[in-house]
Coordinates of C-alpha atoms in Angstrom, one line a residue:
X1 CA 87.2 132.5 124.0
X2 CA 88.3 133.8 121.4
X3 CA 89.5 136.8 122.8
X4 CA 92.0 135.2 124.5
X5 CA 93.2 133.0 121.6
X6 CA 93.2 136.4 119.9
X7 CA 94.7 138.0 123.4
X8 CA 97.1 135.0 122.7
X9 CA 98.7 134.8 119.1
X10 CA 99.4 138.9 119.3
X11 CA 101.1 138.0 122.4
X12 CA 104.0 134.8 120.6
X13 CA 103.9 137.2 117.4
X14 CA 105.5 140.0 119.4
X15 CA 108.0 137.8 120.9
X16 CA 108.7 136.6 118.0
X17 CA 109.8 139.2 116.3
X18 CA 111.0 140.7 118.9
X19 CA 112.9 137.6 119.5
X20 CA 114.2 138.2 115.3
X21 CA 115.4 141.8 116.0
X22 CA 116.8 140.8 118.9
X23 CA 119.0 138.3 116.4
X24 CA 120.3 140.9 114.3
X25 CA 120.4 143.6 115.9
X26 CA 124.1 142.1 117.3
X27 CA 124.7 141.9 113.5
X28 CA 123.9 145.7 112.6
X29 CA 126.4 147.0 116.0
X30 CA 129.0 145.0 114.1
X31 CA 130.3 142.7 116.5
X32 CA 132.4 139.8 115.4
X33 CA 132.2 136.3 115.1
X34 CA 136.0 135.6 116.2
X35 CA 136.3 136.0 119.8
X36 CA 139.5 135.8 121.7
X37 CA 138.3 133.6 124.7
X38 CA 142.4 132.7 126.1
X39 CA 143.2 132.8 129.8
X40 CA 146.3 135.1 131.7
X41 CA 147.0 131.8 133.5
X42 CA 146.2 128.1 134.3
X43 CA 144.5 127.6 137.2
X44 CA 144.2 123.6 137.2
X45 CA 146.3 123.6 139.9
X46 CA 144.1 125.3 142.3
X47 CA 140.6 123.6 142.0
X48 CA 142.0 120.2 144.1
X49 CA 143.5 122.3 145.9
X50 CA 140.5 124.1 147.2
X51 CA 138.5 120.9 146.8
X52 CA 141.5 119.3 149.2
X53 CA 140.5 122.5 151.4
X54 CA 136.8 122.7 151.7
X55 CA 136.8 118.7 153.0
X56 CA 139.1 119.5 155.8
X57 CA 137.0 122.1 157.2
X58 CA 133.9 119.7 156.6
X59 CA 135.6 117.2 157.9
X60 CA 136.5 119.7 161.3
X61 CA 133.2 121.4 161.1
X62 CA 131.7 118.2 161.8
X63 CA 133.5 117.2 164.9

């Protein structure tokens, strides 16, 4: 029983150390916090068209 508790504690400790190192590794590399997430073209008009085509094909498949 004591060995399993000891192993569980060591496992949790290792996971905490690994996750802490993973979070600080980004700072070592030098990632910037600002990201430019702009789309080349909006696709909002394609979504209703795709849904309509899917409905038509689904109805045809059910008949």
